[in-house]
Coordinates of C-alpha atoms and ligand atoms in Angstrom, one line a residue:
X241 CA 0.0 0.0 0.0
X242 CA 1.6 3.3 -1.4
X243 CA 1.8 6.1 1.8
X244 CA -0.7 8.6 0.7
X245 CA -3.5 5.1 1.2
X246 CA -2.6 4.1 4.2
X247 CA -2.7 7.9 5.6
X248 CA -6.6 8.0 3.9
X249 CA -6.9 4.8 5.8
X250 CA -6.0 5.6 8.8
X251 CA -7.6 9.0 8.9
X252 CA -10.7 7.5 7.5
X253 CA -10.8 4.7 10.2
X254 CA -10.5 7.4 12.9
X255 CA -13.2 9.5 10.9
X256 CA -15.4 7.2 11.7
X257 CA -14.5 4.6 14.8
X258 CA -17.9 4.1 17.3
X259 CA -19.9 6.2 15.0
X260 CA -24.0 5.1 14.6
X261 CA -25.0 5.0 11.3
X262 CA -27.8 4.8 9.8
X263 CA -28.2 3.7 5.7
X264 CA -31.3 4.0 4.0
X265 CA -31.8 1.5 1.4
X266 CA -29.4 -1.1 2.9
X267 CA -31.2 -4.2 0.8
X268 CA -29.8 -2.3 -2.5
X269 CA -26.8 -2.4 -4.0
X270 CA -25.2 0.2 -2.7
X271 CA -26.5 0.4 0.8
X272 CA -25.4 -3.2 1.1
X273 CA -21.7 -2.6 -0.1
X274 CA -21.8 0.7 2.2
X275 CA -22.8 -1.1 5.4
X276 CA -20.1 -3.7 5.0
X277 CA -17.6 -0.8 4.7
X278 CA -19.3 1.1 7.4
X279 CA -19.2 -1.8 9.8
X280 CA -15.6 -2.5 8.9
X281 CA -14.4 0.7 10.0
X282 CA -16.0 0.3 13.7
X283 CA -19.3 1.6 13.2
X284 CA -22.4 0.7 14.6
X285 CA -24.9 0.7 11.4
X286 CA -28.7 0.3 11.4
X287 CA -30.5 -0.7 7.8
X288 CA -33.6 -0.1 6.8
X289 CA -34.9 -0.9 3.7
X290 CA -38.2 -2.7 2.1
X291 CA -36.2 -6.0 1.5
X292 CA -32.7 -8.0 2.6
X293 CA -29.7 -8.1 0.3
X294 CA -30.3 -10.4 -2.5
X295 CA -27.3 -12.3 -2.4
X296 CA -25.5 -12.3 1.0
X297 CA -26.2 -11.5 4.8
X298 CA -26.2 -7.7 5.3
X299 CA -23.6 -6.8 7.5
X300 CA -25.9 -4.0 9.8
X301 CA -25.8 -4.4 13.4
X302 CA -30.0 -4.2 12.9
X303 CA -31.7 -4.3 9.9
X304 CA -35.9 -3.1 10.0
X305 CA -37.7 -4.2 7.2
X306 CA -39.4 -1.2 6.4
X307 CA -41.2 1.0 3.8
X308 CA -39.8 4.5 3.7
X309 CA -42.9 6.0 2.1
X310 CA -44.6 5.5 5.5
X311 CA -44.4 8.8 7.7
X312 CA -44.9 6.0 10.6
X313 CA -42.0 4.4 9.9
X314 CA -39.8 7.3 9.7
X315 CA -40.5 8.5 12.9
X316 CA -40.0 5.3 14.5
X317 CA -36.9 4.4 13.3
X318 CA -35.0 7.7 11.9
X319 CA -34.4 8.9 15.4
X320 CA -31.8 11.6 17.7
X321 CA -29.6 8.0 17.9
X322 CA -27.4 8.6 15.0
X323 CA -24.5 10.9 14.3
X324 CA -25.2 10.2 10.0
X325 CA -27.5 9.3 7.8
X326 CA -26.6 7.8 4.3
X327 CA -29.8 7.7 2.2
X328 CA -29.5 5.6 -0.5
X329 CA -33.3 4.0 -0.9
X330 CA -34.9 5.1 -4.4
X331 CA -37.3 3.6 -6.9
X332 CA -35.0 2.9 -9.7
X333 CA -33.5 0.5 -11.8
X334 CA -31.6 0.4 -15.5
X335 CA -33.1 1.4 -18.7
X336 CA -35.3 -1.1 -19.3
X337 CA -37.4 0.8 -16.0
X338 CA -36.3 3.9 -16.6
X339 CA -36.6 4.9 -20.3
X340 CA -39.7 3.0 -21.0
X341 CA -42.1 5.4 -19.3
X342 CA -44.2 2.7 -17.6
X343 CA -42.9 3.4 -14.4
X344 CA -42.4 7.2 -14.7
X345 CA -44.9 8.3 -12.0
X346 CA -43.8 5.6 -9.6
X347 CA -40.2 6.9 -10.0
X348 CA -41.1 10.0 -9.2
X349 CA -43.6 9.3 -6.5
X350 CA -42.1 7.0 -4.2
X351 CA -38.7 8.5 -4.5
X352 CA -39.7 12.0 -3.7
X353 CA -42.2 10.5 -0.7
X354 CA -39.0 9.1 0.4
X355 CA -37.1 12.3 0.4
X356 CA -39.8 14.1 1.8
X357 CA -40.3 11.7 4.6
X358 CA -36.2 11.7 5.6
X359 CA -35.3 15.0 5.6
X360 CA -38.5 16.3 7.2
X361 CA -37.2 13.8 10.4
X362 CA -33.9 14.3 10.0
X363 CA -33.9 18.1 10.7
X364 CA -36.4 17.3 13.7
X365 CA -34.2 15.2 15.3
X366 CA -31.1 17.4 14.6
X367 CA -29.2 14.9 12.6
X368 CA -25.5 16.3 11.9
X369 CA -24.7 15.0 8.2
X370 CA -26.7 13.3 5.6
X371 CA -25.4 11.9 2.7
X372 CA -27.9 11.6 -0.3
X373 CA -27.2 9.4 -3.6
X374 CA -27.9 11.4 -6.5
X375 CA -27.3 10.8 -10.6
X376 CA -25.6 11.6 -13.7
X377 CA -29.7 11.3 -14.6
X378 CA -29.8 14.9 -14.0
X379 CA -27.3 16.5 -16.6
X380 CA -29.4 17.8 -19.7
X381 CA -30.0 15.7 -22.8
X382 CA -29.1 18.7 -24.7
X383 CA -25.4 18.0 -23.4
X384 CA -25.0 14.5 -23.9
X385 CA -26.3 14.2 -28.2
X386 CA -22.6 13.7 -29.3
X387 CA -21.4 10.5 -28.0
X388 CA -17.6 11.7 -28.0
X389 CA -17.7 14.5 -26.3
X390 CA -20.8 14.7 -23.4
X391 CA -20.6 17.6 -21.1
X392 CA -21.3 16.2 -17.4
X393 CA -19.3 18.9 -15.0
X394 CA -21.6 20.0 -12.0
X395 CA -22.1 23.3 -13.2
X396 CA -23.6 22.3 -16.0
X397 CA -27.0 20.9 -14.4
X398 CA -28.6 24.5 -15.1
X399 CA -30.7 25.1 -17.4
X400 CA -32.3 21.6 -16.4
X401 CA -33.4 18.8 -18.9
X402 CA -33.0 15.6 -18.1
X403 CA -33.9 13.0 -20.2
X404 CA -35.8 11.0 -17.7
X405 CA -38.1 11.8 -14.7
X406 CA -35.8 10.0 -12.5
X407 CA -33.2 12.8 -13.6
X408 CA -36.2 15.2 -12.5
X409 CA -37.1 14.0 -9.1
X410 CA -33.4 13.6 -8.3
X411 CA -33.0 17.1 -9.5
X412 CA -35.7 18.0 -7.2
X413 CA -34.5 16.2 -4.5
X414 CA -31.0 17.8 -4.7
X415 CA -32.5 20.8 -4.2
X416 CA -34.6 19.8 -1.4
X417 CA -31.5 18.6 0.5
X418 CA -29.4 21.6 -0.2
X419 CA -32.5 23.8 1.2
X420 CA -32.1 22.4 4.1
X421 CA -28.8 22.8 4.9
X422 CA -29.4 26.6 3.8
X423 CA -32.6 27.2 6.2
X424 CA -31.2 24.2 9.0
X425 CA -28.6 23.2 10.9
X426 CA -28.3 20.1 9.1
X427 CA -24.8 19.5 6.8
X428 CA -25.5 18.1 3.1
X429 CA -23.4 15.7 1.4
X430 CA -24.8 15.2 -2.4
X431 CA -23.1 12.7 -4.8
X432 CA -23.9 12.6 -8.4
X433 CA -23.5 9.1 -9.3
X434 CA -22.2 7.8 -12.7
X435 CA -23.3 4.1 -13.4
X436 CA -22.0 1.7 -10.1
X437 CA -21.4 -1.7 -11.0
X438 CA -19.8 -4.6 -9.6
X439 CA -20.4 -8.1 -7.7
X440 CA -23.9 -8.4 -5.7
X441 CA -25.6 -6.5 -8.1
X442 CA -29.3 -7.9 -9.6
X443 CA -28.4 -8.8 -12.7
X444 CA -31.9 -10.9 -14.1
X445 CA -34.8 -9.0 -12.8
X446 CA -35.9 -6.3 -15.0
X447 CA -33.9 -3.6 -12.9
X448 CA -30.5 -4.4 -13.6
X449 CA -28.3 -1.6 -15.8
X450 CA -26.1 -2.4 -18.8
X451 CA -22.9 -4.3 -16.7
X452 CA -24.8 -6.7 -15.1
X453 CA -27.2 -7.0 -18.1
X454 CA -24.5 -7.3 -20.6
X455 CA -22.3 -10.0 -18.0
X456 CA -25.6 -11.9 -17.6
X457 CA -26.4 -11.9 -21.6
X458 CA -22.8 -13.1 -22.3
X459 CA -22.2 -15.9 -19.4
X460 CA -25.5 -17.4 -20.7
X461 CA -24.5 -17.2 -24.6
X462 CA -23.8 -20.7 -26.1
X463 CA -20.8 -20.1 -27.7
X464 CA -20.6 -19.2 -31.6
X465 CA -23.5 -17.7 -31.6
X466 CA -24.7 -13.6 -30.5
X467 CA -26.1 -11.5 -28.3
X468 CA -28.8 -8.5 -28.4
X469 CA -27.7 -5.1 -27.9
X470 CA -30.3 -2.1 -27.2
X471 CA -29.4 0.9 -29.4
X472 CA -26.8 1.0 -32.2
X473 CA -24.0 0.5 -29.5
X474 CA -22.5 3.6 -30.8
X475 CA -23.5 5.5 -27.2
X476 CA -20.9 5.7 -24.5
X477 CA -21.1 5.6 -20.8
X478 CA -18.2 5.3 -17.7
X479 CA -18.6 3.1 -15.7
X480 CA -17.6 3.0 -11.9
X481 CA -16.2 0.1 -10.1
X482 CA -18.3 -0.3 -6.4
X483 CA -15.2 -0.2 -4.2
X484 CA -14.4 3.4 -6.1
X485 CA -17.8 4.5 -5.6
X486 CA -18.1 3.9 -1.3
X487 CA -14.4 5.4 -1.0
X488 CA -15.8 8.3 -2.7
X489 CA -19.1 8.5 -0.3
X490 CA -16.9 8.1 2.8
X491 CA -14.2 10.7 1.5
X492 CA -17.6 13.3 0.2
X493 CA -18.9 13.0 3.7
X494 CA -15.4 13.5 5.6
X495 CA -14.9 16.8 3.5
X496 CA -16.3 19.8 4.0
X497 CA -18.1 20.0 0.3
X498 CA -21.5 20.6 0.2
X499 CA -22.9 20.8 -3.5
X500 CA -23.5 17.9 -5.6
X501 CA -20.2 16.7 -7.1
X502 CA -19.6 13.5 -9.5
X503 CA -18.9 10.3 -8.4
X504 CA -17.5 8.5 -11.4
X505 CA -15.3 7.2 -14.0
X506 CA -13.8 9.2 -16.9
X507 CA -12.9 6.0 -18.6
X508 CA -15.8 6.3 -21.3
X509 CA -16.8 3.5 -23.9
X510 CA -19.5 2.7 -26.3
X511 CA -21.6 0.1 -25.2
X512 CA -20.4 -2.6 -28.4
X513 CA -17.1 -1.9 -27.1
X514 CA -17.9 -2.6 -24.0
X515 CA -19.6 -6.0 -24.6
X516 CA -16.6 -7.0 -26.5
X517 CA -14.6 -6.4 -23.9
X518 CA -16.8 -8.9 -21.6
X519 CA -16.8 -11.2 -24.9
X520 CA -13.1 -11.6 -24.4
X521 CA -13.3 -11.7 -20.8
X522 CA -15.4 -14.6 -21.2
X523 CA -13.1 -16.2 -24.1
X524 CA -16.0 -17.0 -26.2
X525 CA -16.7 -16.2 -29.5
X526 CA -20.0 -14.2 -29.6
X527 CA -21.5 -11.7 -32.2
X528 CA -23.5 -8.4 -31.3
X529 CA -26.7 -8.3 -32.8
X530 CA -27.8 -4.4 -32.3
X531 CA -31.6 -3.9 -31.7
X532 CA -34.3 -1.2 -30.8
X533 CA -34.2 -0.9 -27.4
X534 CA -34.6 1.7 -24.5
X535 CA -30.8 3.7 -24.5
X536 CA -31.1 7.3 -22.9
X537 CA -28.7 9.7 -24.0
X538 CA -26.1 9.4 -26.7
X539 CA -23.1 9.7 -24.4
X540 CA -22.4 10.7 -20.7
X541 CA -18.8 10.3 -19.2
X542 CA -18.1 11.9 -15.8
X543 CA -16.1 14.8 -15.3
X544 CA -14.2 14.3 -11.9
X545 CA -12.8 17.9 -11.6
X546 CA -14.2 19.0 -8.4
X547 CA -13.9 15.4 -7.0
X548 CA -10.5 15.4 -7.3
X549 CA -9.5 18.6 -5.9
X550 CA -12.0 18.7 -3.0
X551 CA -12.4 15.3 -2.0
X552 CA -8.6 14.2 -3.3
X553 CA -10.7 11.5 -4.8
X554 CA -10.0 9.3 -7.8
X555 CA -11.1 5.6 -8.9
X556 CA -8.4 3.1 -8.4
X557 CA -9.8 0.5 -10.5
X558 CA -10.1 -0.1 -14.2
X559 CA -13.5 -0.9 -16.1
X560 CA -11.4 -4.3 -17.3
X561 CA -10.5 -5.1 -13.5
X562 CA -13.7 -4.0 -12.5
X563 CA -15.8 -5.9 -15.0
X564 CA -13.9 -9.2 -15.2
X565 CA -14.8 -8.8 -11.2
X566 CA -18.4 -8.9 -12.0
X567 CA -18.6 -11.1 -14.8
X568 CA -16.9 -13.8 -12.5
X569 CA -19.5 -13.3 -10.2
X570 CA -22.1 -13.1 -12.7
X571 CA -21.1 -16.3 -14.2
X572 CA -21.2 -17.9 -11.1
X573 CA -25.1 -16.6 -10.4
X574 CA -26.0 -18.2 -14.2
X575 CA -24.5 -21.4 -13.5
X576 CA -25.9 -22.0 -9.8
X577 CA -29.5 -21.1 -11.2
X578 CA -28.8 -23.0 -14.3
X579 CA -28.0 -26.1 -11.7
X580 CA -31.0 -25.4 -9.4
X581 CA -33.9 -25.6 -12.8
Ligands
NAD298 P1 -30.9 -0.3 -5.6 O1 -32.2 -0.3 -6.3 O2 -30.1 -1.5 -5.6 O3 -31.1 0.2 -4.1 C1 -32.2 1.0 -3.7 C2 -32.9 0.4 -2.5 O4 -33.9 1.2 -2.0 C3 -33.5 -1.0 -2.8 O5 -33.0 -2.0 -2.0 C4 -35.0 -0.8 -2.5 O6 -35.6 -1.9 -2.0 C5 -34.9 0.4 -1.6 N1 -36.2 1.1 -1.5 C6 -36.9 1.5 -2.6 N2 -38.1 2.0 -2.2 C7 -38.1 1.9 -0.8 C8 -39.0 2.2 0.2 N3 -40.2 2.8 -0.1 N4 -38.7 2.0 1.5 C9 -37.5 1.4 1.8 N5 -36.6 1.1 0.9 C10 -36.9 1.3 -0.4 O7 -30.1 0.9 -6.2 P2 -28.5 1.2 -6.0 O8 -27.8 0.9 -7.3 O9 -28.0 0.7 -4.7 O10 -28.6 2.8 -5.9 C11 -28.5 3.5 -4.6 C12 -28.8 4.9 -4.8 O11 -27.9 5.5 -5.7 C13 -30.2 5.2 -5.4 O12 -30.7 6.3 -4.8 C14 -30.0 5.4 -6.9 O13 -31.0 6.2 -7.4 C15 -28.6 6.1 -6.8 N6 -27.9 5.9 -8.1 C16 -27.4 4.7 -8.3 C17 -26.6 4.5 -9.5 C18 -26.1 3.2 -9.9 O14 -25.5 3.0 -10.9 N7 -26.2 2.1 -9.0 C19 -26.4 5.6 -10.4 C20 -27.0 6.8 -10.1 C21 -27.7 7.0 -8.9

């Protein structure tokens, strides 16, 4: 371990040490990753969230079972107790719920209720921080057309036009949180994040995004023969390893940074690209058969500016460790299920 790591180490273990913690949305992705970090560095965590981890034990000292939309339940269990609040629980998913407008007033709805809910009890009981998960959703279409050059700084959120209502409501919410911190005594920690992936992600039930999608689509391919592809492929995304993304919640929160700021990769690449890079990770021989499907904006990359200078953040891993990470694990989900039918 290089110096400057185990300093950010040490001085985030410190940070830290015999703190209560409570994460919102424990069950998800995220949360679940978060928690185990949280716990690791001597915290005491509490979870709440509507459903357990999918695919291991969550590592809270309690987890409640819980539906955040309920005023009830927020005042029972989002309480004077903790010294932070990490609120990670949204309605969401990957394209295939986002872009498809099905699910648009749900998206909105129970996310905002959620907001509404948290902050409202979070300012009552005189929480110190809160940390809340925003999106790369939010950044205007009208910046992200050419698929080579998207414009994703922080600055440029204004004038607003996201492509999505998600991007809306989180664009709302942002707001919402930063209000607070103006008119209470209640500090703000907003991340904007770019596309998380990695192990213990859902990867088969509708809500997955394009990693896990693409992993899943190639460890089930017979060899020799293709897989489909929403879009031309031509659009490009980053993608951010999980590890990267709770370093960069724990170092947002330890700084004193309180606007929204990017949490991503600036290693972009066009979706075909990308699934030939799984392709070869999985040594098979597969075509890409491109198809009409849901695809959002053209190109979105993050821009890691202001992460780096005020957070002294960057990702450590690349999207080929990161994804050959994920596909192993992905792989490994296809084959037990394939055992168990
Ligand atoms: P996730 O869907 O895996 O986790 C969200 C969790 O919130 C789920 O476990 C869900 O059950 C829970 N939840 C939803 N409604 C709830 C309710 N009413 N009460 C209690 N819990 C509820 O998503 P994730 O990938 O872990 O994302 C975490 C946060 O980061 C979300 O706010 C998401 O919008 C944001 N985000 C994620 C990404 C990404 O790529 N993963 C990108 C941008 C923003």
């Amino acid at each position: 371990m290089q110096l400057n790591a185990i300093y950010l180490y040490v001085v985030t273990f410190i940070y830290y040490l015999m703190k209560k913690i409570l994460v919102l949305g424990a069950g998800g992705f995220v949360g679940n990753h978060l928690a185990t970090r949280l716990k690791q560095n001597g915290c005491y965590v509490v979870g709440i969230d509507l459903k357990f981890p999918e695919f291991n034990k969550s590592s809270c000292d309690k987890f409640i079972i819980g539906d955040l939309r309920r005023l009830d339940i927020c005042e029972q269990n989002i309480t004077t107790d903790f010294d932070e609040i990490y609120q990670l629980a949204a309605d969401m998913g990957g394209a295939g719920y986002i872009f498809t407008g099905e699910n648009d007033f749900n998206l909105m709805h129970n996310s905002a209720q959620i907001n509404l809910n948290i902050l409202s009890l979070a300012i009552k009981n005189n929480i110190k921080k809160i940390f809340y998960s925003s999106s790369a959703c939010i950044y205007p279409k009208h910046n992200q057309m050419d698929p080579d050059n998207p414009t994703c700084s922080e600055q440029s959120a204004y004038p607003a036009d996201p492509d999505s209502e998600y991007g809306w409501e989180k664009l709302f919410s942002e707001r919402m949180y930063l209000a607070a911190a103006k008119n209470y005594n209640i500090q703000v920690r907003i991340a904007r994040f770019h596309n998380v992936y990695g192990p213990l992600g859902v990867f088969n039930n509708g809500k997955e995004k394009a990693p896990a999608a693409l992993c899943r689509k190639v460890a089930e391919a017979e060899n020799n023969t293709s897989i489909d592809i929403w879009g031309n492929g031509s659009q490009t995304r980053s993608f951010l390893f999980i590890d990267d993304c709770v370093n960069g919640i724990l170092a947002l929160m330890q700084s004193s940074y309180g606007y929204p700021v990017n949490i991503g990769s600036e290693e972009k690449i066009s979706i075909n690209d990308f699934a030939k890079m799984i392709i070869r990770i999985a040594d098979k021989n597969l075509s890409i058969n491109n198809i009409n499907g849901p695809v959002g904006v053209n190109g979105r990359t993050s821009d890691n500016t202001i992460a780096n200078k005020e957070l002294n953040w960057y990702p450590q891993t690349t999207l080929e460790q990161g994804i050959t990470k994920t596909f192993l694990w992905i792989q490994e989900q296809v084959k037990m299920l394939a055992t168990a039918n």
